[in-house]
Amino acid sequence: MKEPMIDEEPVTDAEDLTGQNRMAWNVLSSWGGHLVFIIAGFILPRMIDRHIGQASLGVWDFSWSLVSYFSLAGLGIGSSVNRHVAGYRSCGDTEELQRTVTSVMAVQLVISVIVMLLTAGVTFSIPYVFAQRLGKEAVDAQWVVFYLGTSLAVQMALDTSRGIMTGCHRWDLHNGINSSGHAVTVVLMMVTLSLGYGIRTLGLIYLSVVVITEIVRTILSHRLCPEAQIH
């Protein structure tokens, strides 16, 4: 992808595509979004430990530690498109914008397939590799890894929308979607734990909210930047 050439001409506030007039609000929204994650990090593990036991909490953390390695397959390609989106929008180069977004989308779909293959491989190998350590919890670990890995694959497949949204300097929407989705996930998990369900259900809840969140992000990103069409 060639580097976008950005015009040096000043733009008015009404036509500002540099994001300067949204910088303060974007920073505040980023802090607010991270605050939601921090609070949830204190609440949810305690709820899991209290309602379904320390063993289940260990399986939940174990599953997350496995799936977190899958994210390395993304190489940051999807989110890095924001720089090119911002540059091509500012100089009105729609053709290069579409070419870049389409290329990144194709790469992300391949990465998504790779993540799903890794998820399937790890899911089926858990009873053989970790049988002694997990014991009867191995089946729960399989389901949780499958749900979390599928969630990551969905995020990888639609990761281009993150780059489009942040390339339009709408970090407030990006962080708002992230924090709202995470808050909904935590609330649903707390209710689920209170009703006596286990970590399999928690994994399914996480997957469901991720799918809805990414669909919403994709729709909003293309409304913000309709010229970023996928060919």
PDB file of C-alpha atoms in Angstrom:
ATOM      1  CA  MET A   1       0.000   0.000   0.000  1.00  0.00           C
ATOM      2  CA  LYS A   2       1.424   3.338  -0.993  1.00  0.00           C
ATOM      3  CA  GLU A   3       1.602   6.138   1.528  1.00  0.00           C
ATOM      4  CA  PRO A   4      -1.247   8.673   1.298  1.00  0.00           C
ATOM      5  CA  MET A   5      -0.313  12.201   0.303  1.00  0.00           C
ATOM      6  CA  ILE A   6      -2.001  14.663   2.633  1.00  0.00           C
ATOM      7  CA  ASP A   7      -2.714  18.191   1.457  1.00  0.00           C
ATOM      8  CA  GLU A   8      -1.170  20.988   3.449  1.00  0.00           C
ATOM      9  CA  GLU A   9      -4.141  23.304   2.950  1.00  0.00           C
ATOM     10  CA  PRO A  10      -5.980  24.218   6.154  1.00  0.00           C
ATOM     11  CA  VAL A  11      -9.500  22.944   6.614  1.00  0.00           C
ATOM     12  CA  THR A  12     -12.408  24.602   8.320  1.00  0.00           C
ATOM     13  CA  ASP A  13     -14.049  23.212  11.457  1.00  0.00           C
ATOM     14  CA  ALA A  14     -17.020  22.010   9.436  1.00  0.00           C
ATOM     15  CA  GLU A  15     -14.736  20.098   7.067  1.00  0.00           C
ATOM     16  CA  ASP A  16     -12.093  19.061   9.594  1.00  0.00           C
ATOM     17  CA  LEU A  17     -10.836  15.578   8.689  1.00  0.00           C
ATOM     18  CA  THR A  18      -7.716  15.762  10.853  1.00  0.00           C
ATOM     19  CA  GLY A  19      -9.492  14.933  14.118  1.00  0.00           C
ATOM     20  CA  GLN A  20      -7.952  17.898  15.940  1.00  0.00           C
ATOM     21  CA  ASN A  21     -11.307  19.251  17.090  1.00  0.00           C
ATOM     22  CA  ARG A  22     -12.163  15.847  18.637  1.00  0.00           C
ATOM     23  CA  MET A  23      -8.826  15.127  20.301  1.00  0.00           C
ATOM     24  CA  ALA A  24      -9.784  16.021  23.876  1.00  0.00           C
ATOM     25  CA  TRP A  25     -13.082  14.163  23.710  1.00  0.00           C
ATOM     26  CA  ASN A  26     -11.400  11.104  22.177  1.00  0.00           C
ATOM     27  CA  VAL A  27      -8.835  10.999  24.986  1.00  0.00           C
ATOM     28  CA  LEU A  28     -11.523  11.284  27.667  1.00  0.00           C
ATOM     29  CA  SER A  29     -13.615   8.555  26.041  1.00  0.00           C
ATOM     30  CA  SER A  30     -10.538   6.293  25.937  1.00  0.00           C
ATOM     31  CA  TRP A  31      -9.992   6.783  29.662  1.00  0.00           C
ATOM     32  CA  GLY A  32     -13.654   6.129  30.363  1.00  0.00           C
ATOM     33  CA  GLY A  33     -13.582   2.955  28.293  1.00  0.00           C
ATOM     34  CA  HIS A  34     -10.538   1.611  30.117  1.00  0.00           C
ATOM     35  CA  LEU A  35     -12.173   2.421  33.442  1.00  0.00           C
ATOM     36  CA  VAL A  36     -15.024   0.043  32.596  1.00  0.00           C
ATOM     37  CA  PHE A  37     -12.533  -2.743  31.890  1.00  0.00           C
ATOM     38  CA  ILE A  38     -10.694  -2.107  35.156  1.00  0.00           C
ATOM     39  CA  ILE A  39     -13.874  -2.200  37.236  1.00  0.00           C
ATOM     40  CA  ALA A  40     -15.078  -5.358  35.477  1.00  0.00           C
ATOM     41  CA  GLY A  41     -11.698  -6.970  36.157  1.00  0.00           C
ATOM     42  CA  PHE A  42     -12.293  -6.625  39.886  1.00  0.00           C
ATOM     43  CA  ILE A  43     -15.918  -7.781  39.866  1.00  0.00           C
ATOM     44  CA  LEU A  44     -16.179 -10.758  37.518  1.00  0.00           C
ATOM     45  CA  PRO A  45     -13.388 -13.008  38.897  1.00  0.00           C
ATOM     46  CA  ARG A  46     -14.799 -12.621  42.403  1.00  0.00           C
ATOM     47  CA  MET A  47     -18.277 -13.527  41.151  1.00  0.00           C
ATOM     48  CA  ILE A  48     -16.986 -16.661  39.407  1.00  0.00           C
ATOM     49  CA  ASP A  49     -15.014 -17.725  42.498  1.00  0.00           C
ATOM     50  CA  ARG A  50     -17.966 -17.108  44.804  1.00  0.00           C
ATOM     51  CA  HIS A  51     -20.695 -18.797  42.756  1.00  0.00           C
ATOM     52  CA  ILE A  52     -19.048 -21.712  40.902  1.00  0.00           C
ATOM     53  CA  GLY A  53     -15.732 -22.167  42.674  1.00  0.00           C
ATOM     54  CA  GLN A  54     -12.044 -21.544  42.367  1.00  0.00           C
ATOM     55  CA  ALA A  55     -11.567 -24.486  39.997  1.00  0.00           C
ATOM     56  CA  SER A  56     -13.923 -22.934  37.454  1.00  0.00           C
ATOM     57  CA  LEU A  57     -12.156 -19.600  37.817  1.00  0.00           C
ATOM     58  CA  GLY A  58      -8.883 -21.378  37.091  1.00  0.00           C
ATOM     59  CA  VAL A  59     -10.374 -22.976  33.955  1.00  0.00           C
ATOM     60  CA  TRP A  60     -11.703 -19.582  32.833  1.00  0.00           C
ATOM     61  CA  ASP A  61      -8.283 -17.955  33.242  1.00  0.00           C
ATOM     62  CA  PHE A  62      -6.572 -20.961  31.640  1.00  0.00           C
ATOM     63  CA  SER A  63      -8.847 -20.734  28.575  1.00  0.00           C
ATOM     64  CA  TRP A  64      -8.213 -17.015  28.218  1.00  0.00           C
ATOM     65  CA  SER A  65      -4.447 -17.542  28.445  1.00  0.00           C
ATOM     66  CA  LEU A  66      -4.597 -20.047  25.571  1.00  0.00           C
ATOM     67  CA  VAL A  67      -6.802 -17.929  23.329  1.00  0.00           C
ATOM     68  CA  SER A  68      -4.758 -14.786  23.954  1.00  0.00           C
ATOM     69  CA  TYR A  69      -1.882 -16.371  22.008  1.00  0.00           C
ATOM     70  CA  PHE A  70      -4.143 -16.693  18.951  1.00  0.00           C
ATOM     71  CA  SER A  71      -4.403 -12.912  18.748  1.00  0.00           C
ATOM     72  CA  LEU A  72      -0.736 -12.811  17.699  1.00  0.00           C
ATOM     73  CA  ALA A  73      -1.876 -14.089  14.300  1.00  0.00           C
ATOM     74  CA  GLY A  74      -3.497 -10.714  13.647  1.00  0.00           C
ATOM     75  CA  LEU A  75      -0.161  -8.839  13.579  1.00  0.00           C
ATOM     76  CA  GLY A  76      -2.089  -5.578  14.124  1.00  0.00           C
ATOM     77  CA  ILE A  77      -2.993  -5.361  10.438  1.00  0.00           C
ATOM     78  CA  GLY A  78      -6.699  -4.619  10.882  1.00  0.00           C
ATOM     79  CA  SER A  79      -6.325  -1.757  13.316  1.00  0.00           C
ATOM     80  CA  SER A  80      -3.363  -0.232  11.425  1.00  0.00           C
ATOM     81  CA  VAL A  81      -5.611   0.623   8.483  1.00  0.00           C
ATOM     82  CA  ASN A  82      -6.827   3.707  10.400  1.00  0.00           C
ATOM     83  CA  ARG A  83      -3.718   5.653   9.374  1.00  0.00           C
ATOM     84  CA  HIS A  84      -4.425   5.050   5.695  1.00  0.00           C
ATOM     85  CA  VAL A  85      -8.141   5.748   6.067  1.00  0.00           C
ATOM     86  CA  ALA A  86      -7.390   9.096   7.715  1.00  0.00           C
ATOM     87  CA  GLY A  87      -4.808  10.001   5.070  1.00  0.00           C
ATOM     88  CA  TYR A  88      -6.843   9.072   2.000  1.00  0.00           C
ATOM     89  CA  ARG A  89     -10.008  10.708   3.359  1.00  0.00           C
ATOM     90  CA  SER A  90      -8.179  13.956   4.031  1.00  0.00           C
ATOM     91  CA  CYS A  91      -6.949  14.189   0.440  1.00  0.00           C
ATOM     92  CA  GLY A  92     -10.119  12.786  -1.122  1.00  0.00           C
ATOM     93  CA  ASP A  93      -8.453   9.734  -2.712  1.00  0.00           C
ATOM     94  CA  THR A  94     -11.457   7.396  -2.702  1.00  0.00           C
ATOM     95  CA  GLU A  95      -9.899   4.873  -5.061  1.00  0.00           C
ATOM     96  CA  GLU A  96      -6.875   4.220  -2.857  1.00  0.00           C
ATOM     97  CA  LEU A  97      -9.093   4.205   0.217  1.00  0.00           C
ATOM     98  CA  GLN A  98     -11.265   1.456  -1.232  1.00  0.00           C
ATOM     99  CA  ARG A  99      -8.247  -0.503  -2.440  1.00  0.00           C
ATOM    100  CA  THR A 100      -6.618  -0.377   0.989  1.00  0.00           C
ATOM    101  CA  VAL A 101      -9.741  -1.314   2.922  1.00  0.00           C
ATOM    102  CA  THR A 102     -10.494  -4.192   0.545  1.00  0.00           C
ATOM    103  CA  SER A 103      -6.934  -5.545   0.755  1.00  0.00           C
ATOM    104  CA  VAL A 104      -6.911  -5.445   4.555  1.00  0.00           C
ATOM    105  CA  MET A 105     -10.349  -7.070   4.682  1.00  0.00           C
ATOM    106  CA  ALA A 106      -9.077  -9.961   2.531  1.00  0.00           C
ATOM    107  CA  VAL A 107      -6.062 -10.457   4.792  1.00  0.00           C
ATOM    108  CA  GLN A 108      -8.238 -10.336   7.906  1.00  0.00           C
ATOM    109  CA  LEU A 109     -10.545 -13.037   6.560  1.00  0.00           C
ATOM    110  CA  VAL A 110      -7.541 -15.321   6.036  1.00  0.00           C
ATOM    111  CA  ILE A 111      -6.348 -14.578   9.566  1.00  0.00           C
ATOM    112  CA  SER A 112      -9.832 -15.333  10.879  1.00  0.00           C
ATOM    113  CA  VAL A 113      -9.739 -18.761   9.252  1.00  0.00           C
ATOM    114  CA  ILE A 114      -6.304 -19.398  10.789  1.00  0.00           C
ATOM    115  CA  VAL A 115      -7.631 -18.469  14.240  1.00  0.00           C
ATOM    116  CA  MET A 116     -10.577 -20.843  13.824  1.00  0.00           C
ATOM    117  CA  LEU A 117      -8.225 -23.668  12.815  1.00  0.00           C
ATOM    118  CA  LEU A 118      -6.057 -22.982  15.871  1.00  0.00           C
ATOM    119  CA  THR A 119      -9.167 -22.922  18.038  1.00  0.00           C
ATOM    120  CA  ALA A 120     -10.363 -26.251  16.689  1.00  0.00           C
ATOM    121  CA  GLY A 121      -6.937 -27.825  17.138  1.00  0.00           C
ATOM    122  CA  VAL A 122      -6.523 -26.659  20.731  1.00  0.00           C
ATOM    123  CA  THR A 123     -10.126 -27.532  21.612  1.00  0.00           C
ATOM    124  CA  PHE A 124      -9.736 -31.145  20.530  1.00  0.00           C
ATOM    125  CA  SER A 125      -6.272 -31.530  22.071  1.00  0.00           C
ATOM    126  CA  ILE A 126      -7.177 -30.316  25.570  1.00  0.00           C
ATOM    127  CA  PRO A 127      -8.370 -33.730  26.906  1.00  0.00           C
ATOM    128  CA  TYR A 128      -5.121 -35.333  25.733  1.00  0.00           C
ATOM    129  CA  VAL A 129      -2.583 -32.656  26.623  1.00  0.00           C
ATOM    130  CA  PHE A 130      -4.097 -31.276  29.844  1.00  0.00           C
ATOM    131  CA  ALA A 131      -6.044 -34.308  31.102  1.00  0.00           C
ATOM    132  CA  GLN A 132      -4.018 -34.714  34.305  1.00  0.00           C
ATOM    133  CA  ARG A 133      -4.092 -31.041  35.213  1.00  0.00           C
ATOM    134  CA  LEU A 134      -7.716 -30.302  34.384  1.00  0.00           C
ATOM    135  CA  GLY A 135      -9.333 -33.637  35.251  1.00  0.00           C
ATOM    136  CA  LYS A 136     -13.114 -33.447  35.009  1.00  0.00           C
ATOM    137  CA  GLU A 137     -12.874 -29.737  34.147  1.00  0.00           C
ATOM    138  CA  ALA A 138     -11.351 -30.572  30.741  1.00  0.00           C
ATOM    139  CA  VAL A 139     -14.744 -30.638  28.999  1.00  0.00           C
ATOM    140  CA  ASP A 140     -15.643 -27.203  30.352  1.00  0.00           C
ATOM    141  CA  ALA A 141     -12.268 -25.934  29.197  1.00  0.00           C
ATOM    142  CA  GLN A 142     -12.948 -27.262  25.694  1.00  0.00           C
ATOM    143  CA  TRP A 143     -16.221 -25.383  25.438  1.00  0.00           C
ATOM    144  CA  VAL A 144     -14.802 -22.157  26.834  1.00  0.00           C
ATOM    145  CA  VAL A 145     -11.789 -22.249  24.496  1.00  0.00           C
ATOM    146  CA  PHE A 146     -14.110 -22.887  21.554  1.00  0.00           C
ATOM    147  CA  TYR A 147     -16.387 -19.940  22.441  1.00  0.00           C
ATOM    148  CA  LEU A 148     -13.510 -17.559  23.144  1.00  0.00           C
ATOM    149  CA  GLY A 149     -11.562 -18.618  20.058  1.00  0.00           C
ATOM    150  CA  THR A 150     -14.635 -18.191  17.854  1.00  0.00           C
ATOM    151  CA  SER A 151     -15.153 -14.733  19.356  1.00  0.00           C
ATOM    152  CA  LEU A 152     -11.590 -13.799  18.443  1.00  0.00           C
ATOM    153  CA  ALA A 153     -12.092 -15.119  14.892  1.00  0.00           C
ATOM    154  CA  VAL A 154     -15.179 -12.920  14.504  1.00  0.00           C
ATOM    155  CA  GLN A 155     -13.238  -9.907  15.748  1.00  0.00           C
ATOM    156  CA  MET A 156     -10.411 -10.655  13.312  1.00  0.00           C
ATOM    157  CA  ALA A 157     -12.784 -11.018  10.374  1.00  0.00           C
ATOM    158  CA  LEU A 158     -14.425  -7.649  11.051  1.00  0.00           C
ATOM    159  CA  ASP A 159     -11.373  -5.848  12.433  1.00  0.00           C
ATOM    160  CA  THR A 160     -11.224  -3.538   9.417  1.00  0.00           C
ATOM    161  CA  SER A 161     -14.254  -1.676  10.753  1.00  0.00           C
ATOM    162  CA  ARG A 162     -12.203  -0.669  13.797  1.00  0.00           C
ATOM    163  CA  GLY A 163      -9.610   0.895  11.528  1.00  0.00           C
ATOM    164  CA  ILE A 164     -12.271   2.702   9.519  1.00  0.00           C
ATOM    165  CA  MET A 165     -13.960   4.095  12.621  1.00  0.00           C
ATOM    166  CA  THR A 166     -10.751   5.255  14.284  1.00  0.00           C
ATOM    167  CA  GLY A 167      -9.461   6.521  10.933  1.00  0.00           C
ATOM    168  CA  CYS A 168     -12.492   8.818  10.946  1.00  0.00           C
ATOM    169  CA  HIS A 169     -11.274  10.019  14.373  1.00  0.00           C
ATOM    170  CA  ARG A 170     -14.348   8.615  16.121  1.00  0.00           C
ATOM    171  CA  TRP A 171     -12.509   7.084  19.043  1.00  0.00           C
ATOM    172  CA  ASP A 172     -15.476   8.052  21.181  1.00  0.00           C
ATOM    173  CA  LEU A 173     -17.736   5.685  19.233  1.00  0.00           C
ATOM    174  CA  HIS A 174     -15.057   3.010  19.142  1.00  0.00           C
ATOM    175  CA  ASN A 175     -14.453   3.117  22.888  1.00  0.00           C
ATOM    176  CA  GLY A 176     -18.162   3.529  23.588  1.00  0.00           C
ATOM    177  CA  ILE A 177     -18.941   0.350  21.666  1.00  0.00           C
ATOM    178  CA  ASN A 178     -16.144  -1.537  23.421  1.00  0.00           C
ATOM    179  CA  SER A 179     -17.059  -0.412  26.929  1.00  0.00           C
ATOM    180  CA  SER A 180     -20.801  -0.847  26.369  1.00  0.00           C
ATOM    181  CA  GLY A 181     -20.325  -4.357  25.031  1.00  0.00           C
ATOM    182  CA  HIS A 182     -18.063  -5.248  27.936  1.00  0.00           C
ATOM    183  CA  ALA A 183     -20.486  -3.778  30.473  1.00  0.00           C
ATOM    184  CA  VAL A 184     -23.391  -5.756  28.977  1.00  0.00           C
ATOM    185  CA  THR A 185     -21.254  -8.897  29.033  1.00  0.00           C
ATOM    186  CA  VAL A 186     -20.367  -8.462  32.704  1.00  0.00           C
ATOM    187  CA  VAL A 187     -23.976  -7.769  33.719  1.00  0.00           C
ATOM    188  CA  LEU A 188     -25.259 -10.813  31.838  1.00  0.00           C
ATOM    189  CA  MET A 189     -22.525 -12.960  33.340  1.00  0.00           C
ATOM    190  CA  MET A 190     -23.349 -11.763  36.844  1.00  0.00           C
ATOM    191  CA  VAL A 191     -27.019 -12.610  36.334  1.00  0.00           C
ATOM    192  CA  THR A 192     -26.068 -15.981  34.862  1.00  0.00           C
ATOM    193  CA  LEU A 193     -23.808 -16.807  37.793  1.00  0.00           C
ATOM    194  CA  SER A 194     -26.512 -15.778  40.255  1.00  0.00           C
ATOM    195  CA  LEU A 195     -28.885 -18.213  38.549  1.00  0.00           C
ATOM    196  CA  GLY A 196     -26.413 -21.054  39.008  1.00  0.00           C
ATOM    197  CA  TYR A 197     -25.075 -21.524  35.489  1.00  0.00           C
ATOM    198  CA  GLY A 198     -21.450 -22.446  34.807  1.00  0.00           C
ATOM    199  CA  ILE A 199     -18.562 -21.190  32.732  1.00  0.00           C
ATOM    200  CA  ARG A 200     -19.841 -22.787  29.524  1.00  0.00           C
ATOM    201  CA  THR A 201     -22.728 -20.354  29.611  1.00  0.00           C
ATOM    202  CA  LEU A 202     -20.332 -17.496  30.345  1.00  0.00           C
ATOM    203  CA  GLY A 203     -18.378 -18.359  27.221  1.00  0.00           C
ATOM    204  CA  LEU A 204     -21.549 -18.457  25.133  1.00  0.00           C
ATOM    205  CA  ILE A 205     -22.605 -15.064  26.493  1.00  0.00           C
ATOM    206  CA  TYR A 206     -19.226 -13.603  25.605  1.00  0.00           C
ATOM    207  CA  LEU A 207     -19.424 -14.955  22.056  1.00  0.00           C
ATOM    208  CA  SER A 208     -22.970 -13.650  21.553  1.00  0.00           C
ATOM    209  CA  VAL A 209     -22.142 -10.128  22.744  1.00  0.00           C
ATOM    210  CA  VAL A 210     -18.971 -10.021  20.608  1.00  0.00           C
ATOM    211  CA  VAL A 211     -20.917 -10.960  17.472  1.00  0.00           C
ATOM    212  CA  ILE A 212     -23.537  -8.270  18.116  1.00  0.00           C
ATOM    213  CA  THR A 213     -20.909  -5.678  19.033  1.00  0.00           C
ATOM    214  CA  GLU A 214     -18.842  -6.278  15.900  1.00  0.00           C
ATOM    215  CA  ILE A 215     -21.910  -6.134  13.659  1.00  0.00           C
ATOM    216  CA  VAL A 216     -22.907  -2.807  15.202  1.00  0.00           C
ATOM    217  CA  ARG A 217     -19.355  -1.481  14.792  1.00  0.00           C
ATOM    218  CA  THR A 218     -19.262  -2.562  11.141  1.00  0.00           C
ATOM    219  CA  ILE A 219     -22.584  -0.867  10.347  1.00  0.00           C
ATOM    220  CA  LEU A 220     -21.602   2.371  12.085  1.00  0.00           C
ATOM    221  CA  SER A 221     -18.140   2.479  10.512  1.00  0.00           C
ATOM    222  CA  HIS A 222     -19.541   2.280   7.002  1.00  0.00           C
ATOM    223  CA  ARG A 223     -22.106   4.951   7.797  1.00  0.00           C
ATOM    224  CA  LEU A 224     -19.291   7.192   9.008  1.00  0.00           C
ATOM    225  CA  CYS A 225     -17.220   6.469   5.913  1.00  0.00           C
ATOM    226  CA  PRO A 226     -19.520   5.283   3.089  1.00  0.00           C
ATOM    227  CA  GLU A 227     -16.735   5.768   0.562  1.00  0.00           C
ATOM    228  CA  ALA A 228     -14.784   2.903   2.197  1.00  0.00           C
ATOM    229  CA  GLN A 229     -16.524   0.243   0.140  1.00  0.00           C
ATOM    230  CA  ILE A 230     -15.334  -3.345  -0.003  1.00  0.00           C
ATOM    231  CA  HIS A 231     -14.715  -4.663  -3.531  1.00  0.00           C
TER     232      HIS A 231
END
